[in-house]
Every structure is written in structure tokens, then in C-alpha cells.
């Protein structure tokens, strides 16, 4: 798949590196090499992951691996500080400098603004982005957890395309999808909570990256193999047996089946599990199977 309006080629699955600070260098080497072997080339970071330690561990491991930096798409995020959000020009620029230092690279392929800042001044963001682009420090830009009006506000000032919006989505967390199926109804699912992010992203060729693809609720826990969700796991197992993959791979295949070309960001630090999950890329669920999983996750069709 291609990211947004760019010519960047990437797999439908990316690796989120939030937990990489829990690994030693050799363990991180194994994770990176297993990911690349499975087809992953986009590695997602953030300056708050391990307070920067995850990026440092990744860098040390990359040096010890057989993988070249230029063969990877490195993405990081900034804007979350202790107790508040900060999209000031100074913070964005200093954050990128610190990220580049930790990753020991001259450039980021993609920079995302991590969570909306209520005090965002879009002119400042635009100025920061322009300087980062002109200096060669960042090639592409995007956001995370933004709704369409916030994106449109930024686009009034930012010259560069915003190519990504990173959003929570899983089989057990589907507000992106629910309202679109319950149009002109009065039930809870019909409430539009995101200003129509899914069709907006498709209309504007903005790639959605699905974070926490195995979580239910607001990252309350993992639903795969969770005894609290027997029907979902039974449905996942049935399809896992049919396609000869794991239940986790089916959960990712459910996300990838959507025509919006969503990229799933997985966070496993287990090389075998990463390669098992990546088999989702070879699974094409039928419409009937996709809707059956959606229904067994507790959703009623209108």
C-alpha cells in the first residue's frame, strides 16, 4: 500500500515501538529483523515511549542488525508533555531534534502530532513544519487522534499534505464504523463521535493507522484469548482454522479488509508473534465473514 498521497510503499502492517525500551539490544535486533522478514518496513515511535528510551534501544539494535536505515520508514510523534499537550513551534522543533538524536538519523520519514492540543495555533504548527521540511529533517507530516475539523483547520495553514491520522480501531473498538451503519437512527450507535473520520479520510486520501488493534474499550485489555469474550474468540478461531492462521491474524485481517486501506500498527515485541500476525496480509475475509465478526463483537446491524 501507499501512504496517503505519497509514493511511500509500505506493508499493511507497521510495528509500534512503545514497548521496545523493555528489551535489551539483542532482543530488539530479533524484533526488527523478524518484522522486516515478515514484510514490515514502517516502525512507529513517539518521544514519550519509554521517555525516549524506546528510540534509543531501537537505534542500538538497528546498528547491530543486518537492516539499513534507508530501507525503513521511520515515524515518530510529539506533542504530549507531562500533564499537558504542546504544539508550540519551539516544542515541535526541539522534539524533532531530540528524536533525530536518539534515532541517530538525519531525517524522519514521517512526523505526527500525537494528540490534539486545545491551545494549538495552526500558524505556529505550519511554521514549524515548513522549517523542518526545508531543513530536510522531516519528509512527511500527519496527525494522531484528530477529528476532521481539526485537520481542516491545520490544512488552512500547513502547506504540506497531512498523510496520516493514527486512530484507535479494533474489532472490539469500532466507533469509526458504527455511526456509518446507523444513519438517521436514534440508538447509541448512531451518535457521530468523530465528525465522520472514516469517509473523510477516504475522501482526502489520508491513511488511517489503527493503533491498539487487539484492545477492547479504551485500551482496557486484550480481547484475543480473553475468557470474557467467548463468542468473539470462537468466531476468530473458526476463521483462523479456515485460513490456517492465528486468531490475532484474523483480528488484523478484519481491519485490513476495510476498503479505506487502513494500516494496522501492532505492538508485539515477540518475533514469532509478529510473524504470525503478519500472515493477516494473506487473508481476504469475505463480506459475510467480516460482518459476522462485527456482530459477534456485540454490534447489531440496523
mmCIF file of C-alpha atoms in Angstrom:
data_model
loop_
_atom_site.group_PDB
_atom_site.id
_atom_site.type_symbol
_atom_site.label_atom_id
_atom_site.label_comp_id
_atom_site.label_asym_id
_atom_site.label_seq_id
_atom_site.Cartn_x
_atom_site.Cartn_y
_atom_site.Cartn_z
ATOM 1 C CA UNK A 1 0.000 0.000 0.000
ATOM 2 C CA UNK A 2 0.966 3.655 -0.362
ATOM 3 C CA UNK A 3 0.741 6.137 2.494
ATOM 4 C CA UNK A 4 -1.656 8.993 1.889
ATOM 5 C CA UNK A 5 -0.872 10.975 -1.246
ATOM 6 C CA UNK A 6 2.786 9.904 -1.271
ATOM 7 C CA UNK A 7 4.724 7.302 -3.229
ATOM 8 C CA UNK A 8 5.921 5.683 0.009
ATOM 9 C CA UNK A 9 5.439 1.936 -0.307
ATOM 10 C CA UNK A 10 4.742 0.099 2.918
ATOM 11 C CA UNK A 11 3.155 -3.070 4.225
ATOM 12 C CA UNK A 12 -0.428 -3.001 5.559
ATOM 13 C CA UNK A 13 1.075 -3.727 8.986
ATOM 14 C CA UNK A 14 3.514 -1.496 10.893
ATOM 15 C CA UNK A 15 5.357 -2.123 14.143
ATOM 16 C CA UNK A 16 4.697 0.184 17.072
ATOM 17 C CA UNK A 17 7.773 0.507 19.263
ATOM 18 C CA UNK A 18 6.190 1.706 22.509
ATOM 19 C CA UNK A 19 7.432 -1.306 24.486
ATOM 20 C CA UNK A 20 10.874 -1.585 22.933
ATOM 21 C CA UNK A 21 12.504 0.024 25.970
ATOM 22 C CA UNK A 22 11.731 -3.225 27.840
ATOM 23 C CA UNK A 23 14.142 -5.144 25.586
ATOM 24 C CA UNK A 24 17.890 -5.494 25.560
ATOM 25 C CA UNK A 25 19.779 -4.794 22.345
ATOM 26 C CA UNK A 26 19.826 -8.382 21.059
ATOM 27 C CA UNK A 27 16.129 -8.852 21.777
ATOM 28 C CA UNK A 28 15.396 -5.664 19.853
ATOM 29 C CA UNK A 29 17.570 -6.889 16.950
ATOM 30 C CA UNK A 30 15.464 -10.041 16.814
ATOM 31 C CA UNK A 31 12.256 -7.991 16.759
ATOM 32 C CA UNK A 32 13.440 -5.668 13.982
ATOM 33 C CA UNK A 33 14.785 -8.472 11.796
ATOM 34 C CA UNK A 34 11.692 -10.640 12.285
ATOM 35 C CA UNK A 35 9.496 -7.673 11.386
ATOM 36 C CA UNK A 36 11.395 -6.898 8.196
ATOM 37 C CA UNK A 37 11.422 -10.578 7.264
ATOM 38 C CA UNK A 38 7.621 -10.565 7.610
ATOM 39 C CA UNK A 39 7.352 -7.560 5.285
ATOM 40 C CA UNK A 40 7.179 -4.687 7.791
ATOM 41 C CA UNK A 41 9.188 -1.606 6.889
ATOM 42 C CA UNK A 42 7.417 1.142 8.910
ATOM 43 C CA UNK A 43 8.434 1.495 12.551
ATOM 44 C CA UNK A 44 6.293 3.795 14.654
ATOM 45 C CA UNK A 45 7.850 5.722 17.557
ATOM 46 C CA UNK A 46 6.902 8.592 19.853
ATOM 47 C CA UNK A 47 9.050 10.769 22.040
ATOM 48 C CA UNK A 48 7.084 9.654 25.115
ATOM 49 C CA UNK A 49 7.622 5.919 24.557
ATOM 50 C CA UNK A 50 9.849 4.957 27.455
ATOM 51 C CA UNK A 51 10.589 8.681 27.831
ATOM 52 C CA UNK A 52 12.725 8.380 24.709
ATOM 53 C CA UNK A 53 14.348 5.095 25.712
ATOM 54 C CA UNK A 54 12.449 3.084 23.096
ATOM 55 C CA UNK A 55 14.043 5.112 20.311
ATOM 56 C CA UNK A 56 17.482 4.614 21.855
ATOM 57 C CA UNK A 57 17.054 0.841 22.103
ATOM 58 C CA UNK A 58 15.803 0.748 18.507
ATOM 59 C CA UNK A 59 18.872 2.678 17.347
ATOM 60 C CA UNK A 60 21.314 0.419 19.181
ATOM 61 C CA UNK A 61 19.584 -2.635 17.751
ATOM 62 C CA UNK A 62 19.475 -1.295 14.210
ATOM 63 C CA UNK A 63 23.242 -0.798 14.305
ATOM 64 C CA UNK A 64 23.700 -4.442 15.289
ATOM 65 C CA UNK A 65 21.216 -5.744 12.727
ATOM 66 C CA UNK A 66 21.533 -6.500 9.034
ATOM 67 C CA UNK A 67 18.919 -3.830 8.206
ATOM 68 C CA UNK A 68 19.820 -0.488 6.634
ATOM 69 C CA UNK A 69 18.132 2.657 7.877
ATOM 70 C CA UNK A 70 17.311 3.837 4.352
ATOM 71 C CA UNK A 71 15.298 0.664 3.749
ATOM 72 C CA UNK A 72 12.957 1.635 6.590
ATOM 73 C CA UNK A 73 10.229 4.205 7.099
ATOM 74 C CA UNK A 74 10.823 5.777 10.499
ATOM 75 C CA UNK A 75 7.895 7.613 12.025
ATOM 76 C CA UNK A 76 7.703 9.386 15.358
ATOM 77 C CA UNK A 77 5.258 11.583 17.247
ATOM 78 C CA UNK A 78 5.475 14.588 19.530
ATOM 79 C CA UNK A 79 3.203 16.982 21.422
ATOM 80 C CA UNK A 80 2.487 15.150 24.693
ATOM 81 C CA UNK A 81 4.224 16.570 27.735
ATOM 82 C CA UNK A 82 3.879 15.801 31.443
ATOM 83 C CA UNK A 83 0.336 16.892 32.244
ATOM 84 C CA UNK A 84 -0.372 18.858 29.057
ATOM 85 C CA UNK A 85 -0.144 18.996 25.280
ATOM 86 C CA UNK A 86 2.196 21.330 23.408
ATOM 87 C CA UNK A 87 2.096 22.163 19.701
ATOM 88 C CA UNK A 88 4.173 25.307 20.035
ATOM 89 C CA UNK A 89 6.701 25.899 17.282
ATOM 90 C CA UNK A 90 9.573 25.689 19.733
ATOM 91 C CA UNK A 91 8.434 22.382 21.208
ATOM 92 C CA UNK A 92 7.810 20.725 17.841
ATOM 93 C CA UNK A 93 11.229 21.740 16.553
ATOM 94 C CA UNK A 94 13.121 20.804 19.725
ATOM 95 C CA UNK A 95 11.228 17.496 19.909
ATOM 96 C CA UNK A 96 12.279 16.575 16.374
ATOM 97 C CA UNK A 97 15.903 17.447 17.114
ATOM 98 C CA UNK A 98 15.808 15.200 20.176
ATOM 99 C CA UNK A 99 14.123 12.374 18.241
ATOM 100 C CA UNK A 100 16.718 12.568 15.474
ATOM 101 C CA UNK A 101 19.467 12.484 18.076
ATOM 102 C CA UNK A 102 18.020 9.395 19.761
ATOM 103 C CA UNK A 103 17.444 7.634 16.435
ATOM 104 C CA UNK A 104 20.856 8.841 15.191
ATOM 105 C CA UNK A 105 19.472 9.693 11.778
ATOM 106 C CA UNK A 106 19.466 12.857 9.695
ATOM 107 C CA UNK A 107 15.755 12.711 8.924
ATOM 108 C CA UNK A 108 12.385 11.353 9.921
ATOM 109 C CA UNK A 109 10.266 9.954 7.148
ATOM 110 C CA UNK A 110 7.077 10.975 8.981
ATOM 111 C CA UNK A 111 6.256 13.189 11.975
ATOM 112 C CA UNK A 112 2.833 13.001 13.612
ATOM 113 C CA UNK A 113 1.279 15.388 16.127
ATOM 114 C CA UNK A 114 0.364 12.988 18.901
ATOM 115 C CA UNK A 115 -2.911 14.228 20.440
ATOM 116 C CA UNK A 116 -4.917 17.410 19.812
ATOM 117 C CA UNK A 117 -3.704 20.460 21.696
ATOM 118 C CA UNK A 118 -6.623 22.697 22.723
ATOM 119 C CA UNK A 119 -4.228 25.662 22.602
ATOM 120 C CA UNK A 120 -2.943 24.836 19.114
ATOM 121 C CA UNK A 121 -2.136 27.845 16.975
ATOM 122 C CA UNK A 122 -2.114 26.444 13.424
ATOM 123 C CA UNK A 123 0.116 29.213 12.139
ATOM 124 C CA UNK A 124 2.835 28.104 14.569
ATOM 125 C CA UNK A 125 2.485 24.482 13.550
ATOM 126 C CA UNK A 126 2.711 25.473 9.889
ATOM 127 C CA UNK A 127 5.870 27.450 10.514
ATOM 128 C CA UNK A 128 7.463 24.569 12.408
ATOM 129 C CA UNK A 129 6.529 22.088 9.669
ATOM 130 C CA UNK A 130 7.893 24.346 6.934
ATOM 131 C CA UNK A 131 11.244 24.742 8.683
ATOM 132 C CA UNK A 132 11.502 21.020 9.348
ATOM 133 C CA UNK A 133 10.694 20.276 5.711
ATOM 134 C CA UNK A 134 13.100 22.857 4.296
ATOM 135 C CA UNK A 135 15.918 21.663 6.563
ATOM 136 C CA UNK A 136 15.389 18.076 5.439
ATOM 137 C CA UNK A 137 14.683 16.894 8.972
ATOM 138 C CA UNK A 138 11.166 15.627 8.167
ATOM 139 C CA UNK A 139 9.847 14.402 4.827
ATOM 140 C CA UNK A 140 6.118 13.978 5.550
ATOM 141 C CA UNK A 141 3.637 15.011 8.215
ATOM 142 C CA UNK A 142 0.456 13.743 9.804
ATOM 143 C CA UNK A 143 -1.598 13.714 12.975
ATOM 144 C CA UNK A 144 -2.901 11.287 15.557
ATOM 145 C CA UNK A 145 -6.342 11.225 17.192
ATOM 146 C CA UNK A 146 -7.594 14.311 15.294
ATOM 147 C CA UNK A 147 -11.140 14.809 14.021
ATOM 148 C CA UNK A 148 -11.827 16.265 10.534
ATOM 149 C CA UNK A 149 -12.393 19.869 11.627
ATOM 150 C CA UNK A 150 -9.079 19.960 13.480
ATOM 151 C CA UNK A 151 -7.379 18.598 10.376
ATOM 152 C CA UNK A 152 -9.104 21.141 8.149
ATOM 153 C CA UNK A 153 -8.029 23.942 10.467
ATOM 154 C CA UNK A 154 -4.420 22.812 10.175
ATOM 155 C CA UNK A 155 -4.708 22.481 6.398
ATOM 156 C CA UNK A 156 -5.658 26.143 6.129
ATOM 157 C CA UNK A 157 -2.093 26.988 7.139
ATOM 158 C CA UNK A 158 0.110 23.933 6.583
ATOM 159 C CA UNK A 159 1.468 23.723 3.028
ATOM 160 C CA UNK A 160 2.468 20.055 3.233
ATOM 161 C CA UNK A 161 -0.067 17.261 2.816
ATOM 162 C CA UNK A 162 -1.162 15.607 6.059
ATOM 163 C CA UNK A 163 -0.830 11.984 5.013
ATOM 164 C CA UNK A 164 -1.752 10.001 8.156
ATOM 165 C CA UNK A 165 -4.191 10.061 11.046
ATOM 166 C CA UNK A 166 -3.399 7.476 13.709
ATOM 167 C CA UNK A 167 -6.604 6.345 15.454
ATOM 168 C CA UNK A 168 -7.730 3.619 17.824
ATOM 169 C CA UNK A 169 -9.527 0.830 15.977
ATOM 170 C CA UNK A 170 -10.077 -2.848 16.647
ATOM 171 C CA UNK A 171 -12.789 -5.445 16.258
ATOM 172 C CA UNK A 172 -13.879 -4.548 19.806
ATOM 173 C CA UNK A 173 -13.477 -0.773 19.431
ATOM 174 C CA UNK A 174 -15.467 0.343 16.396
ATOM 175 C CA UNK A 175 -16.852 3.888 16.826
ATOM 176 C CA UNK A 176 -15.189 4.771 13.500
ATOM 177 C CA UNK A 177 -17.566 2.311 11.839
ATOM 178 C CA UNK A 178 -20.708 2.211 13.994
ATOM 179 C CA UNK A 179 -22.325 5.544 13.140
ATOM 180 C CA UNK A 180 -21.900 4.942 9.428
ATOM 181 C CA UNK A 181 -24.063 1.834 9.729
ATOM 182 C CA UNK A 182 -26.716 3.500 11.894
ATOM 183 C CA UNK A 183 -27.615 6.534 9.814
ATOM 184 C CA UNK A 184 -30.744 8.509 10.763
ATOM 185 C CA UNK A 185 -31.433 6.332 13.801
ATOM 186 C CA UNK A 186 -31.886 7.118 17.488
ATOM 187 C CA UNK A 187 -29.807 4.381 19.078
ATOM 188 C CA UNK A 188 -26.494 4.831 20.852
ATOM 189 C CA UNK A 189 -24.516 3.567 17.863
ATOM 190 C CA UNK A 190 -25.913 6.291 15.617
ATOM 191 C CA UNK A 191 -24.126 9.040 17.535
ATOM 192 C CA UNK A 192 -21.378 10.523 15.380
ATOM 193 C CA UNK A 193 -18.462 10.841 17.785
ATOM 194 C CA UNK A 194 -15.689 11.700 15.336
ATOM 195 C CA UNK A 195 -17.279 14.034 12.761
ATOM 196 C CA UNK A 196 -17.189 11.292 10.141
ATOM 197 C CA UNK A 197 -13.497 10.436 10.213
ATOM 198 C CA UNK A 198 -13.662 7.284 8.134
ATOM 199 C CA UNK A 199 -15.292 8.736 4.974
ATOM 200 C CA UNK A 200 -13.354 11.979 5.499
ATOM 201 C CA UNK A 201 -10.068 10.060 5.427
ATOM 202 C CA UNK A 202 -11.086 8.188 2.290
ATOM 203 C CA UNK A 203 -12.219 11.361 0.520
ATOM 204 C CA UNK A 204 -8.951 13.119 1.370
ATOM 205 C CA UNK A 205 -6.652 10.140 0.685
ATOM 206 C CA UNK A 206 -5.436 10.237 4.271
ATOM 207 C CA UNK A 207 -4.165 6.908 5.596
ATOM 208 C CA UNK A 208 -5.641 5.745 8.878
ATOM 209 C CA UNK A 209 -3.182 3.882 11.084
ATOM 210 C CA UNK A 210 -5.083 1.688 13.544
ATOM 211 C CA UNK A 211 -3.465 1.630 16.969
ATOM 212 C CA UNK A 212 -4.251 -0.913 19.722
ATOM 213 C CA UNK A 213 -5.816 -3.348 17.218
ATOM 214 C CA UNK A 214 -6.217 -6.078 19.875
ATOM 215 C CA UNK A 215 -7.678 -3.926 22.653
ATOM 216 C CA UNK A 216 -11.278 -3.547 23.774
ATOM 217 C CA UNK A 217 -12.758 -0.346 25.181
ATOM 218 C CA UNK A 218 -10.311 2.462 25.817
ATOM 219 C CA UNK A 219 -7.299 0.106 25.986
ATOM 220 C CA UNK A 220 -8.935 -1.832 28.841
ATOM 221 C CA UNK A 221 -7.327 -5.095 27.813
ATOM 222 C CA UNK A 222 -6.751 -7.581 25.007
ATOM 223 C CA UNK A 223 -9.816 -9.410 23.667
ATOM 224 C CA UNK A 224 -7.970 -12.246 21.876
ATOM 225 C CA UNK A 225 -7.995 -15.347 24.137
ATOM 226 C CA UNK A 226 -9.839 -13.336 26.779
ATOM 227 C CA UNK A 227 -12.421 -15.592 28.519
ATOM 228 C CA UNK A 228 -14.732 -12.608 28.912
ATOM 229 C CA UNK A 229 -15.363 -12.698 25.144
ATOM 230 C CA UNK A 230 -16.131 -16.338 24.278
ATOM 231 C CA UNK A 231 -18.279 -15.599 21.201
ATOM 232 C CA UNK A 232 -15.691 -13.346 19.589
ATOM 233 C CA UNK A 233 -12.905 -15.842 20.218
ATOM 234 C CA UNK A 234 -14.995 -18.706 18.876
ATOM 235 C CA UNK A 235 -15.634 -16.750 15.671
ATOM 236 C CA UNK A 236 -11.956 -15.819 15.408
ATOM 237 C CA UNK A 237 -10.948 -19.450 15.923
ATOM 238 C CA UNK A 238 -13.339 -20.669 13.239
ATOM 239 C CA UNK A 239 -11.782 -18.346 10.680
ATOM 240 C CA UNK A 240 -8.261 -18.989 11.969
ATOM 241 C CA UNK A 241 -8.809 -22.685 11.283
ATOM 242 C CA UNK A 242 -10.217 -21.961 7.829
ATOM 243 C CA UNK A 243 -7.314 -19.738 6.765
ATOM 244 C CA UNK A 244 -4.600 -21.608 8.737
ATOM 245 C CA UNK A 245 -3.501 -18.534 10.662
ATOM 246 C CA UNK A 246 -3.736 -17.341 14.276
ATOM 247 C CA UNK A 247 -6.735 -15.640 15.863
ATOM 248 C CA UNK A 248 -4.664 -12.462 16.122
ATOM 249 C CA UNK A 249 -4.028 -12.573 12.379
ATOM 250 C CA UNK A 250 -7.776 -12.793 11.762
ATOM 251 C CA UNK A 251 -8.347 -9.786 14.043
ATOM 252 C CA UNK A 252 -5.881 -7.815 11.900
ATOM 253 C CA UNK A 253 -7.330 -9.181 8.659
ATOM 254 C CA UNK A 254 -10.684 -7.767 9.787
ATOM 255 C CA UNK A 255 -9.138 -4.280 9.902
ATOM 256 C CA UNK A 256 -7.286 -4.703 6.610
ATOM 257 C CA UNK A 257 -10.464 -5.843 4.855
ATOM 258 C CA UNK A 258 -11.953 -2.341 5.033
ATOM 259 C CA UNK A 259 -11.630 -0.515 1.673
ATOM 260 C CA UNK A 260 -10.111 2.565 3.334
ATOM 261 C CA UNK A 261 -6.652 0.900 3.087
ATOM 262 C CA UNK A 262 -6.067 1.088 6.818
ATOM 263 C CA UNK A 263 -2.616 0.255 8.149
ATOM 264 C CA UNK A 264 -2.608 -1.735 11.397
ATOM 265 C CA UNK A 265 0.034 -0.800 13.967
ATOM 266 C CA UNK A 266 0.873 -3.826 16.118
ATOM 267 C CA UNK A 267 2.889 -3.522 19.309
ATOM 268 C CA UNK A 268 4.179 -7.025 19.949
ATOM 269 C CA UNK A 269 7.812 -7.433 20.949
ATOM 270 C CA UNK A 270 7.714 -11.195 20.310
ATOM 271 C CA UNK A 271 9.359 -12.114 16.977
ATOM 272 C CA UNK A 272 7.294 -15.281 16.486
ATOM 273 C CA UNK A 273 4.047 -13.494 17.281
ATOM 274 C CA UNK A 274 4.926 -10.642 14.893
ATOM 275 C CA UNK A 275 5.474 -13.092 12.047
ATOM 276 C CA UNK A 276 2.291 -14.948 12.941
ATOM 277 C CA UNK A 277 0.247 -11.736 12.935
ATOM 278 C CA UNK A 278 1.712 -10.659 9.595
ATOM 279 C CA UNK A 279 0.084 -13.659 7.916
ATOM 280 C CA UNK A 280 -3.043 -11.489 8.055
ATOM 281 C CA UNK A 281 -1.731 -9.852 4.898
ATOM 282 C CA UNK A 282 -2.529 -13.056 3.003
ATOM 283 C CA UNK A 283 -6.108 -13.326 4.295
ATOM 284 C CA UNK A 284 -9.016 -11.769 2.399
ATOM 285 C CA UNK A 285 -12.156 -12.105 4.512
ATOM 286 C CA UNK A 286 -15.459 -12.314 2.702
ATOM 287 C CA UNK A 287 -18.174 -9.749 3.363
ATOM 288 C CA UNK A 288 -20.152 -12.373 5.268
ATOM 289 C CA UNK A 289 -17.155 -13.208 7.457
ATOM 290 C CA UNK A 290 -16.373 -9.537 8.113
ATOM 291 C CA UNK A 291 -19.927 -8.789 9.214
ATOM 292 C CA UNK A 292 -20.140 -11.962 11.290
ATOM 293 C CA UNK A 293 -17.107 -10.860 13.290
ATOM 294 C CA UNK A 294 -18.573 -7.377 13.675
ATOM 295 C CA UNK A 295 -21.835 -8.849 15.004
ATOM 296 C CA UNK A 296 -20.164 -11.301 17.386
ATOM 297 C CA UNK A 297 -18.241 -8.348 18.829
ATOM 298 C CA UNK A 298 -21.591 -7.138 20.181
ATOM 299 C CA UNK A 299 -22.786 -4.929 17.337
ATOM 300 C CA UNK A 300 -26.312 -5.095 15.940
ATOM 301 C CA UNK A 301 -26.970 -4.283 12.327
ATOM 302 C CA UNK A 302 -29.870 -1.834 11.757
#
